[in-house]
PDB file of C-alpha atoms and ligand atoms in Angstrom:
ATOM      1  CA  UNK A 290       9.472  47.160  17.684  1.00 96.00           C
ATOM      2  CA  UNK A 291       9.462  43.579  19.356  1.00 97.00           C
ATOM      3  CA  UNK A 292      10.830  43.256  22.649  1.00 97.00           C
ATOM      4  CA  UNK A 293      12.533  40.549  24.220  1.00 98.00           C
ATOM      5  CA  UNK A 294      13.354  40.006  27.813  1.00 97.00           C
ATOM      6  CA  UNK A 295      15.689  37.414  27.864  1.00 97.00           C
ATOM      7  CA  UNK A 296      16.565  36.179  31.863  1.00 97.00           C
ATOM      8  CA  UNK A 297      16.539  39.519  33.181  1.00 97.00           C
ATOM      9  CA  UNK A 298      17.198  39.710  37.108  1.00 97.00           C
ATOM     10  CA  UNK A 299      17.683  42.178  39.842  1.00 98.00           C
ATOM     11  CA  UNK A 300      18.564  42.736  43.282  1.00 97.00           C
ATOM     12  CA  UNK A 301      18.340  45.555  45.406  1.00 96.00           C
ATOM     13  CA  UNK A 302      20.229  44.477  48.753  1.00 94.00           C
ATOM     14  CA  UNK A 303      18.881  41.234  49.627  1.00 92.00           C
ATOM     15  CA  UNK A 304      15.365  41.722  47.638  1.00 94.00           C
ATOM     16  CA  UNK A 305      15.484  40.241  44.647  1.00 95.00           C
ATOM     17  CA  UNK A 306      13.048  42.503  42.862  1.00 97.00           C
ATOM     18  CA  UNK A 307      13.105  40.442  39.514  1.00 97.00           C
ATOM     19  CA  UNK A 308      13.900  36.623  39.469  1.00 96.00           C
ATOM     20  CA  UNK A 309      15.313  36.066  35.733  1.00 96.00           C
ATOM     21  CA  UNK A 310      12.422  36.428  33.866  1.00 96.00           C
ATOM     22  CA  UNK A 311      12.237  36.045  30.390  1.00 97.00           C
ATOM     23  CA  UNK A 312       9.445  37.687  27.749  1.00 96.00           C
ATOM     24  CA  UNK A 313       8.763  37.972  24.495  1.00 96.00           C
ATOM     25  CA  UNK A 314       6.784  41.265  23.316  1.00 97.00           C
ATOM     26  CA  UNK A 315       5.650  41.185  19.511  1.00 96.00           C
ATOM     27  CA  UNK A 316       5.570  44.810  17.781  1.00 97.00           C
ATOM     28  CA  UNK A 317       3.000  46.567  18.073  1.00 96.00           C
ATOM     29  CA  UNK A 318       1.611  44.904  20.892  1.00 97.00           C
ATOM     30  CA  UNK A 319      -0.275  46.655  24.034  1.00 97.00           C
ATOM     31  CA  UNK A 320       0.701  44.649  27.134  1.00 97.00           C
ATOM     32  CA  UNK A 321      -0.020  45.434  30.389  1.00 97.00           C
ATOM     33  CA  UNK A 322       2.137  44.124  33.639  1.00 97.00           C
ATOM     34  CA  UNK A 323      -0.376  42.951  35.923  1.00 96.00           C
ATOM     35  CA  UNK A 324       0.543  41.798  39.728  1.00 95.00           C
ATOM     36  CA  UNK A 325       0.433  43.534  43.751  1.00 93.00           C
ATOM     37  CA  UNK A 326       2.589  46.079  45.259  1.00 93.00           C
ATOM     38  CA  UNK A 327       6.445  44.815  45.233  1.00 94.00           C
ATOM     39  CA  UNK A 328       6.052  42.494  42.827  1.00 96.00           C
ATOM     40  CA  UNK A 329       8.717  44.037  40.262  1.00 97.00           C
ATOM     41  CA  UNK A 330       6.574  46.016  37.595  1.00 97.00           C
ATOM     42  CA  UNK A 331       8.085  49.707  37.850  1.00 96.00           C
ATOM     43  CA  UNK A 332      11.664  47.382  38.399  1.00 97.00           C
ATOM     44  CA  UNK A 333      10.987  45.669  34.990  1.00 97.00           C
ATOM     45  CA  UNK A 334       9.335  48.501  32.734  1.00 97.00           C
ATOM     46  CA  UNK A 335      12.331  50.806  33.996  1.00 96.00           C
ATOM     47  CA  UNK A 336      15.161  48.288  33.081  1.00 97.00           C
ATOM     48  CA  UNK A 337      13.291  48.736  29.804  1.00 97.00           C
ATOM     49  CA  UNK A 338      13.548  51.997  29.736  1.00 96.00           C
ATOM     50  CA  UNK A 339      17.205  51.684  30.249  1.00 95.00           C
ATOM     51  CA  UNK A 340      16.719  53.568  34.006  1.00 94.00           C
ATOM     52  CA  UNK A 341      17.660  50.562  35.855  1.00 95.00           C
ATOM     53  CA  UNK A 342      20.385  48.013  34.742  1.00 96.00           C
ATOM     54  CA  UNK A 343      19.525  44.073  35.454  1.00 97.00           C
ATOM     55  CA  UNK A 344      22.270  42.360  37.386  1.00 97.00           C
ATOM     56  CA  UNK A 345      21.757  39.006  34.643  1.00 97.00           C
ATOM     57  CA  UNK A 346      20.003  38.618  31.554  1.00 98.00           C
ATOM     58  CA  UNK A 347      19.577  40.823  28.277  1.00 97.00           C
ATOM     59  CA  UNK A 348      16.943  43.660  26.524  1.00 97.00           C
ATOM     60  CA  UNK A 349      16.773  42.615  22.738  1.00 97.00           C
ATOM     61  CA  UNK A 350      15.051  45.082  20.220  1.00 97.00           C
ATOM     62  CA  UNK A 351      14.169  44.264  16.866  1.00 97.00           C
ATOM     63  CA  UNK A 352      16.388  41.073  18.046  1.00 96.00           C
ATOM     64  CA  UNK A 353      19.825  43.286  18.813  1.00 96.00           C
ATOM     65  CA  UNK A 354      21.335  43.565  22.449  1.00 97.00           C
ATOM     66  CA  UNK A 355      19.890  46.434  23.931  1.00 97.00           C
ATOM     67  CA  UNK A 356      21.157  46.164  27.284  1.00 96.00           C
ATOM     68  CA  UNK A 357      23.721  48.888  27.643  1.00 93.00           C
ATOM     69  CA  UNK A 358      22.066  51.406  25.481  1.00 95.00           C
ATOM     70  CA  UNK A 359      21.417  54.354  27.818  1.00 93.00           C
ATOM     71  CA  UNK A 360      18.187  56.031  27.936  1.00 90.00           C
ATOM     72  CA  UNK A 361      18.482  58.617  25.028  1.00 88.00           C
ATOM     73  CA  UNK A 362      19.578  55.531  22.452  1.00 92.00           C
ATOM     74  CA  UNK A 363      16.471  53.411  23.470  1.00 94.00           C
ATOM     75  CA  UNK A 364      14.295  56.305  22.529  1.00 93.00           C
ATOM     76  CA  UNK A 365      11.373  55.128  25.285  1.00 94.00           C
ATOM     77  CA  UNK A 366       8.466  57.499  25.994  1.00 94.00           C
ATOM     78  CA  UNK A 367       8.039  57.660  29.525  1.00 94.00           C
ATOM     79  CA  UNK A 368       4.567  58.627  31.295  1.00 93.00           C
ATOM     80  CA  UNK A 369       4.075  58.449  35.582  1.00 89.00           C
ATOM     81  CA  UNK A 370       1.747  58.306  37.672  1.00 84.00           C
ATOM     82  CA  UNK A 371       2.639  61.566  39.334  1.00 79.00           C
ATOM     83  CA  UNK A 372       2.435  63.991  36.706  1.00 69.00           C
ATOM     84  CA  UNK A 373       5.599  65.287  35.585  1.00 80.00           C
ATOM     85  CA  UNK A 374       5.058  68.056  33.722  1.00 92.00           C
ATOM     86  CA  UNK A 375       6.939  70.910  34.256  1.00 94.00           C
ATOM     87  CA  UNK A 376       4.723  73.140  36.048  1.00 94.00           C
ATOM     88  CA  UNK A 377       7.025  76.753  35.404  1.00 96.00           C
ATOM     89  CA  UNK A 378       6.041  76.029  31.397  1.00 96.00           C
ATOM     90  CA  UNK A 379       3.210  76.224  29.430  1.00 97.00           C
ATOM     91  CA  UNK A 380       1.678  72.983  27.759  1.00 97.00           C
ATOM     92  CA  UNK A 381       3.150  73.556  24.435  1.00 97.00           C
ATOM     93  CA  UNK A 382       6.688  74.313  25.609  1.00 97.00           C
ATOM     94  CA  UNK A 383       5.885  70.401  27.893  1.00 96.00           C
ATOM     95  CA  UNK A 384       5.589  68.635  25.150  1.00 96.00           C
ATOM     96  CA  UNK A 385       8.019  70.729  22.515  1.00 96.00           C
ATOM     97  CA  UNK A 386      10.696  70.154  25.369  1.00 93.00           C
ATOM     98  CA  UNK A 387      12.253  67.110  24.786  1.00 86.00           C
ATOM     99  CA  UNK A 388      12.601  68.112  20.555  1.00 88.00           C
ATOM    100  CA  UNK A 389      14.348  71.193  21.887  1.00 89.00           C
ATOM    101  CA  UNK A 390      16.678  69.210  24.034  1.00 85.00           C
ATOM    102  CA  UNK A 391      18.192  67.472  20.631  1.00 79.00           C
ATOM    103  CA  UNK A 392      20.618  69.530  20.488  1.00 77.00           C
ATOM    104  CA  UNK A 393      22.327  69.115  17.126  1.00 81.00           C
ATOM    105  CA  UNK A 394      19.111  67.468  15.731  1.00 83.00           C
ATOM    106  CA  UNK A 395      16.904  69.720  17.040  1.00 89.00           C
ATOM    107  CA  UNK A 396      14.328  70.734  14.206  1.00 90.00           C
ATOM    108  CA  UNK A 397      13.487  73.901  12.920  1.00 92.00           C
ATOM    109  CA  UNK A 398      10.387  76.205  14.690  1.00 93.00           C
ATOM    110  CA  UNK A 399       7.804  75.834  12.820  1.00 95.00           C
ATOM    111  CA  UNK A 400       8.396  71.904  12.551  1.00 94.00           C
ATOM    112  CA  UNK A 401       8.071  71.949  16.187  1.00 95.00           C
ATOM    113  CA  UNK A 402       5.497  74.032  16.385  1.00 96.00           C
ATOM    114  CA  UNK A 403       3.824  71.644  13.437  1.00 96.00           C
ATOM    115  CA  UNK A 404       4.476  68.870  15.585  1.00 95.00           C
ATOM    116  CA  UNK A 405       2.848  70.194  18.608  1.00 96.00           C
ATOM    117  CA  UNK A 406      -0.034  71.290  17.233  1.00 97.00           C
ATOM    118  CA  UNK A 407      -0.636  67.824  15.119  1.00 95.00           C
ATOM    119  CA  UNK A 408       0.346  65.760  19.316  1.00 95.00           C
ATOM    120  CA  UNK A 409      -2.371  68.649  21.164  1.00 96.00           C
ATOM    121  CA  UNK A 410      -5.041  67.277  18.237  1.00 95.00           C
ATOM    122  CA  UNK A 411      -4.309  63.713  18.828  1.00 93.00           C
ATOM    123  CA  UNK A 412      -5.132  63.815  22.623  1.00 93.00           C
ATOM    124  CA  UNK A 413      -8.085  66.269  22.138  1.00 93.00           C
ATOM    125  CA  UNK A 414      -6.807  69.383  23.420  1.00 95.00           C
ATOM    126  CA  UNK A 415      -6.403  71.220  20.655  1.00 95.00           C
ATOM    127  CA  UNK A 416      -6.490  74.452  21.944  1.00 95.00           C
ATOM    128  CA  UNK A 417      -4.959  74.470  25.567  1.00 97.00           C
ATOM    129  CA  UNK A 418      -1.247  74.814  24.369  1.00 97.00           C
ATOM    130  CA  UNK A 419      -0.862  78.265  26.091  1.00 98.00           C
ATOM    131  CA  UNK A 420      -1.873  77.211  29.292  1.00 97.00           C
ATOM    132  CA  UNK A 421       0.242  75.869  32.746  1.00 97.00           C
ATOM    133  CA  UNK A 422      -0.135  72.112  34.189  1.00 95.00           C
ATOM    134  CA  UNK A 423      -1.531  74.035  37.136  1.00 95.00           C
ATOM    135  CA  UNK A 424      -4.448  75.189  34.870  1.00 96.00           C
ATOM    136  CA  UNK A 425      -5.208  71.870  34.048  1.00 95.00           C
ATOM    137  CA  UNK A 426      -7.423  68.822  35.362  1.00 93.00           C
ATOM    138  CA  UNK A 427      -5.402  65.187  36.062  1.00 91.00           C
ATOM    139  CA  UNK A 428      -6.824  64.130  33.388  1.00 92.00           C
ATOM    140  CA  UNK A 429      -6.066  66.567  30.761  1.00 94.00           C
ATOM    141  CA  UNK A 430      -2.185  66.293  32.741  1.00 94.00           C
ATOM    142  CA  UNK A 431      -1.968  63.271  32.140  1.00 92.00           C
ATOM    143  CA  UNK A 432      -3.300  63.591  28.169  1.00 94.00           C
ATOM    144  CA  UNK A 433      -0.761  65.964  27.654  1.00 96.00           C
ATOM    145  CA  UNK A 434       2.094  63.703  29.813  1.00 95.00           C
ATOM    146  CA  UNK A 435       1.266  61.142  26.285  1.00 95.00           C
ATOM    147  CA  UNK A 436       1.634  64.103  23.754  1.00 95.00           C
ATOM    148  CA  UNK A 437       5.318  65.059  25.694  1.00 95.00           C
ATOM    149  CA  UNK A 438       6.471  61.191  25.312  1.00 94.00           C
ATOM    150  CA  UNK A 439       5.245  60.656  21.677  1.00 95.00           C
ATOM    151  CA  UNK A 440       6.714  64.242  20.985  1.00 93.00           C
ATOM    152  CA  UNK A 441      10.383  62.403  20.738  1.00 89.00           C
ATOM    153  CA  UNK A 442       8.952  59.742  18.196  1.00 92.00           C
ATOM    154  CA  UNK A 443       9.597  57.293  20.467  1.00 95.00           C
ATOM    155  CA  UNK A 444      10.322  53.933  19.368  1.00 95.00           C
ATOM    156  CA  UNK A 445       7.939  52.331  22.387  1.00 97.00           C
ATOM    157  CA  UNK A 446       5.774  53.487  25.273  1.00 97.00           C
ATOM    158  CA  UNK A 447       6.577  52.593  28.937  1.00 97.00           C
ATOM    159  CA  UNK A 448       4.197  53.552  31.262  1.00 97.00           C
ATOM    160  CA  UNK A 449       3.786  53.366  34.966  1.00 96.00           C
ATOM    161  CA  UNK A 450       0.400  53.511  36.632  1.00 94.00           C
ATOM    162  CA  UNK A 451      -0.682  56.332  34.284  1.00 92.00           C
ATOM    163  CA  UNK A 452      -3.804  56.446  35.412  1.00 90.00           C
ATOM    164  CA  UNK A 453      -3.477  55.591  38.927  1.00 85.00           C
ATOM    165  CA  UNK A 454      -4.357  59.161  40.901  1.00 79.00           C
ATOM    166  CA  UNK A 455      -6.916  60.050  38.222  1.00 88.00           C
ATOM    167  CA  UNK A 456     -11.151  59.158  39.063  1.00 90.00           C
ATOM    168  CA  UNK A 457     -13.376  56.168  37.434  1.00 90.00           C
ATOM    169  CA  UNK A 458     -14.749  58.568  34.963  1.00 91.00           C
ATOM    170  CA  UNK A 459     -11.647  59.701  33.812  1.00 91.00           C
ATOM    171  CA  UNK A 460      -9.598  56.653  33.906  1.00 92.00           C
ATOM    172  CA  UNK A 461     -12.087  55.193  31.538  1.00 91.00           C
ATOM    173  CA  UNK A 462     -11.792  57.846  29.296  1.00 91.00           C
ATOM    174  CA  UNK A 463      -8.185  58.007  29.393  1.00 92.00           C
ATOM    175  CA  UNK A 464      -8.387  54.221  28.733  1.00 92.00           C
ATOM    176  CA  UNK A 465      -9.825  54.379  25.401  1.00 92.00           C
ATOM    177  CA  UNK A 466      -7.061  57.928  24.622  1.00 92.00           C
ATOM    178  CA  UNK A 467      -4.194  55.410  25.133  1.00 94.00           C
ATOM    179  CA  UNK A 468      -6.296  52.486  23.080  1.00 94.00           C
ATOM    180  CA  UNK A 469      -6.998  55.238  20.174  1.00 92.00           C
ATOM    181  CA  UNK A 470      -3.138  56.432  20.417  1.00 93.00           C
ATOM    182  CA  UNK A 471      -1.711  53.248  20.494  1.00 95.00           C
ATOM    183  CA  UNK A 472      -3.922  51.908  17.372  1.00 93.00           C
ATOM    184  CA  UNK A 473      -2.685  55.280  15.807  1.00 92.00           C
ATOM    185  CA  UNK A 474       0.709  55.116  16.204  1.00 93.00           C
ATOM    186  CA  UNK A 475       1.476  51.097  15.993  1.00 95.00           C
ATOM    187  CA  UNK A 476       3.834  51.460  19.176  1.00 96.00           C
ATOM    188  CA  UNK A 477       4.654  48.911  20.952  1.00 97.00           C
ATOM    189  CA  UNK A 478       3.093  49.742  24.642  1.00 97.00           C
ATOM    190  CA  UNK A 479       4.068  48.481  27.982  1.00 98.00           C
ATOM    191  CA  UNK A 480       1.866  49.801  31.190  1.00 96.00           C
ATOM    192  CA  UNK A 481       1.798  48.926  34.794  1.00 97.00           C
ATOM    193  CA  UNK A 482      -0.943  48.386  36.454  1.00 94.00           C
ATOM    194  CA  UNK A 483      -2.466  46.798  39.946  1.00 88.00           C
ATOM    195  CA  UNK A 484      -6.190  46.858  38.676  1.00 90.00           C
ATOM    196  CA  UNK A 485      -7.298  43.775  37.010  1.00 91.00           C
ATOM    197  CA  UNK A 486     -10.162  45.012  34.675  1.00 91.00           C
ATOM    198  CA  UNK A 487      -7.664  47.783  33.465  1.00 93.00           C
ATOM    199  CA  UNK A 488      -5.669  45.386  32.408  1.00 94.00           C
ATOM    200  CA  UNK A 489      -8.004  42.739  31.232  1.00 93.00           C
ATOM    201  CA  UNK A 490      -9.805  46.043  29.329  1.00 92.00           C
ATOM    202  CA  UNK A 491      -7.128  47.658  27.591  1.00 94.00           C
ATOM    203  CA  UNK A 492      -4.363  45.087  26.647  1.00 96.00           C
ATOM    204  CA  UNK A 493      -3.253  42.790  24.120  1.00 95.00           C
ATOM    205  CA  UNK A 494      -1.260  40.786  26.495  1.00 96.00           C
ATOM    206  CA  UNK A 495      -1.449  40.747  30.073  1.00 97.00           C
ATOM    207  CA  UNK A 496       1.977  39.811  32.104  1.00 97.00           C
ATOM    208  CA  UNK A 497       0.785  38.435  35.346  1.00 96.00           C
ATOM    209  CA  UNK A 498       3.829  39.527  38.198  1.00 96.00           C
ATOM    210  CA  UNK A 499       4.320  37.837  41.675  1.00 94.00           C
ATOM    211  CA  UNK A 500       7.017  38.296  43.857  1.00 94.00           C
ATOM    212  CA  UNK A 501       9.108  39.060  41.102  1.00 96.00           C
ATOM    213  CA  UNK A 502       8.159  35.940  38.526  1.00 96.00           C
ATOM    214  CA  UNK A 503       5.992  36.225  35.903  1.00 96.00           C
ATOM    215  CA  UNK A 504       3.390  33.757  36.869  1.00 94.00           C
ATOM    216  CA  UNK A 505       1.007  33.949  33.363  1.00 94.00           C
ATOM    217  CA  UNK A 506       0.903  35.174  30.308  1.00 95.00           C
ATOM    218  CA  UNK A 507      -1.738  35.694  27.694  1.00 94.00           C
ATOM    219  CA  UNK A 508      -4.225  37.193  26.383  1.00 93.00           C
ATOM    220  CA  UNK A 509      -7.119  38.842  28.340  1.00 92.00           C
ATOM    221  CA  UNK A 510      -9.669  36.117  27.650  1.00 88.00           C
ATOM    222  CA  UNK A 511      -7.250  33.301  28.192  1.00 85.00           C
ATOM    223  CA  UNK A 512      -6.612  35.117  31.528  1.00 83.00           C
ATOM    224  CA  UNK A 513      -9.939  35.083  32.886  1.00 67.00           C
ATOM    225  CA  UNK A 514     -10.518  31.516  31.247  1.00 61.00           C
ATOM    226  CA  UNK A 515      -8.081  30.659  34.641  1.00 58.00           C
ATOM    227  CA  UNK A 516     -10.475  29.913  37.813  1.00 53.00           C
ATOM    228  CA  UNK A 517     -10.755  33.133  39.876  1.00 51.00           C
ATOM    229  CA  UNK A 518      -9.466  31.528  42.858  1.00 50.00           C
ATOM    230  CA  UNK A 519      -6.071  30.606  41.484  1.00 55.00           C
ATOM    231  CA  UNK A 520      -5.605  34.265  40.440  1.00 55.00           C
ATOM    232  CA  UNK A 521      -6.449  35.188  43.386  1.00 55.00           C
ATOM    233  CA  UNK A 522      -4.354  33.245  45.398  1.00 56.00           C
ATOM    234  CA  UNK A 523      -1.641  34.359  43.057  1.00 58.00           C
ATOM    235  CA  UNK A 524      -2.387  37.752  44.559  1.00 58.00           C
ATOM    236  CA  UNK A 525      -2.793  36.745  48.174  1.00 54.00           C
ATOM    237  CA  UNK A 526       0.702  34.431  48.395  1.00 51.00           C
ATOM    238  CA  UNK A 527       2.632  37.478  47.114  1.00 48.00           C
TER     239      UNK A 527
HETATM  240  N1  LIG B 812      15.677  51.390  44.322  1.00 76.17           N
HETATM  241  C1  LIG B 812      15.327  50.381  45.129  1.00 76.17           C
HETATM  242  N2  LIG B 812      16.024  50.110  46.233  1.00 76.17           N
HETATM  243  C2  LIG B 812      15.694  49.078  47.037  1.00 76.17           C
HETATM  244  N3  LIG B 812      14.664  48.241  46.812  1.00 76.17           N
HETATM  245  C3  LIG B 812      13.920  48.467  45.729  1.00 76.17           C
HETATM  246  C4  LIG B 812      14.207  49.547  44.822  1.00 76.17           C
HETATM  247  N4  LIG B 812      13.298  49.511  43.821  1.00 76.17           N
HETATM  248  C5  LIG B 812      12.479  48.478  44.100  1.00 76.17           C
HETATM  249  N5  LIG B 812      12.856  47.840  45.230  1.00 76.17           N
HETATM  250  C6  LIG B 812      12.199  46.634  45.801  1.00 76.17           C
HETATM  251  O1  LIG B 812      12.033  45.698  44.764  1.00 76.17           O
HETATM  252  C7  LIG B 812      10.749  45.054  44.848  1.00 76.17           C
HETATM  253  C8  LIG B 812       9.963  45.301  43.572  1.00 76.17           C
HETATM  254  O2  LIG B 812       9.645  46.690  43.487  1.00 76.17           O
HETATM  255  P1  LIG B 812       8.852  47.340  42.293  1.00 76.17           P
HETATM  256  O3  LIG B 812       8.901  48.804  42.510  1.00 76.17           O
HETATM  257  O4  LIG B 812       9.375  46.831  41.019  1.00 76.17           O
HETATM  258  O5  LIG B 812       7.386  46.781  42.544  1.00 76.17           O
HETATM  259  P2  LIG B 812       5.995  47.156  41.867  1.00 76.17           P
HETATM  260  O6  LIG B 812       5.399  45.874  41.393  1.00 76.17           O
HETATM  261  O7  LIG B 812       6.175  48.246  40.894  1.00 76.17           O
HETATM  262  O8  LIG B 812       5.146  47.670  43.129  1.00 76.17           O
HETATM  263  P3  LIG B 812       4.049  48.882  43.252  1.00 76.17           P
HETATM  264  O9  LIG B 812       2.769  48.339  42.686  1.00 76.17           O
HETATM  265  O10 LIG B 812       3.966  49.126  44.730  1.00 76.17           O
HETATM  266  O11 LIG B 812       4.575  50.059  42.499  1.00 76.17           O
HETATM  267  C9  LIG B 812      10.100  45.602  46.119  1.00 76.17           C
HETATM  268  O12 LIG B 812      10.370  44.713  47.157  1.00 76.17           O
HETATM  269  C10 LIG B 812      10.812  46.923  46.319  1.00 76.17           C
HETATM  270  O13 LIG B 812      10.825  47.290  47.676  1.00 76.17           O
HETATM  271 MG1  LIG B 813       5.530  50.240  40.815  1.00 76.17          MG
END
């Protein structure tokens, strides 16, 4: 689905998290928000999401209005940093939760159960469905925080520093998970991030972010192709 951000700002008091910023995000793409603490990321990827409404400006999917859909109509799958899992059920009832919660187009058992099973094989943990969040390592949390957003067949992927708490190692691995998922699925992927080689790594299309403007956009190479000590005054001014 392609995303547009069309002069999209917000305040909160007198902080104007978001400036109107405008975007456009082809299908399919992986794009990562790249910029310092405060500089509107979470504010933008959750106006996305349709958990924050902009004061100005307009969401467009597939080129409709998307502003005032609520959350269920945008059909975004959501990952944290913090893991939200919920910690009282076992992996397989995580991710089967949100097809449970259709209500009237909830479907059957065993589709569920089909489902499941096919979202536990596609992040590699085919065989820990039975056990609690507590059982499990950040990592493998967070793998199975991916399988409980794609569960809803989500029509994009918003996430925010999903691999922020998590080691080197593991980040790296988890990395190429979300690289292998996204080039499985085709969704189009937004993630926040404050680290500059995860972005520059993993995306498409990085979104630079400074006090609340989007100061560059392009692709990794084109990026990097800028003189370090711009970008980095771009991180010191904000
Ligand atoms: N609910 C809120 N109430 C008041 N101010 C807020 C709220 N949410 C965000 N802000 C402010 O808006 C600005 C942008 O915040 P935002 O959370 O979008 O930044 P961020 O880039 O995600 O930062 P971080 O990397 O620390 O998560 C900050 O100045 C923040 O304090
Ligand atoms: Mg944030």
């Amino acid at each position: 689905m392609q995303i547009d951000i069309d002069e999209i700002s917000k305040l909160f008091g007198a902080t104007a998290a978001l400036h109107p910023v405008s975007l456009a995000l082809p299908s399919g793409a992986l794009v990562a928000l790249l910029g310092p603490s405060g500089s509107g990321k979470t504010t933008l990827l959750r106006i996305l999401g349709g958990l924050e409404f902009p004061d100005t400006g307009r969401v467009l999917f597939d080129g409709q209005d998307a502003t005032g859909l609520t959350v269920q109509e945008r059909r975004a799958g959501f990952v944290f940093q913090s893991y939200a899992l919920f910690r009282h059920m076992t992996v397989f009832e995580n991710i089967a939760y949100g097809l449970r919660a259709r209500g009237r187009q909830r479907p059957a058992e065993a589709e569920i159960t089909r489902r499941v099973t096919r979202l536990l094989e596609l992040i590699q943990l085919p065989d820990i469905g039975k056990r609690y969040p507590t059982q499990l390592s950040g990592g493998q949390r967070q793998r199975v925080a991916l399988a409980r957003a794609l569960a809803i067949e989500p029509r994009m992927l918003l996430l925010d520093e999903p691999f922020g708490a998590l080691d080197a190692k593991v980040r790296k691995e988890l990395r190429q998970g979300l690289r292998d998922i996204h080039d499985t699925t085709g969704l189009t992927t937004v993630f926040v991030t404050h680290d500059q080689d995860e972005a520059m790594e993993l995306a498409d299309l990085v979104v630079v972010m400074s006090m609340g403007r989007i100061e560059q956009i392009g692709r990794p190479q084109d990026i990097r192709a800028r003189p370090a000590s711009d970008f980095v005054r771009s991180f010191i001014s904000a």
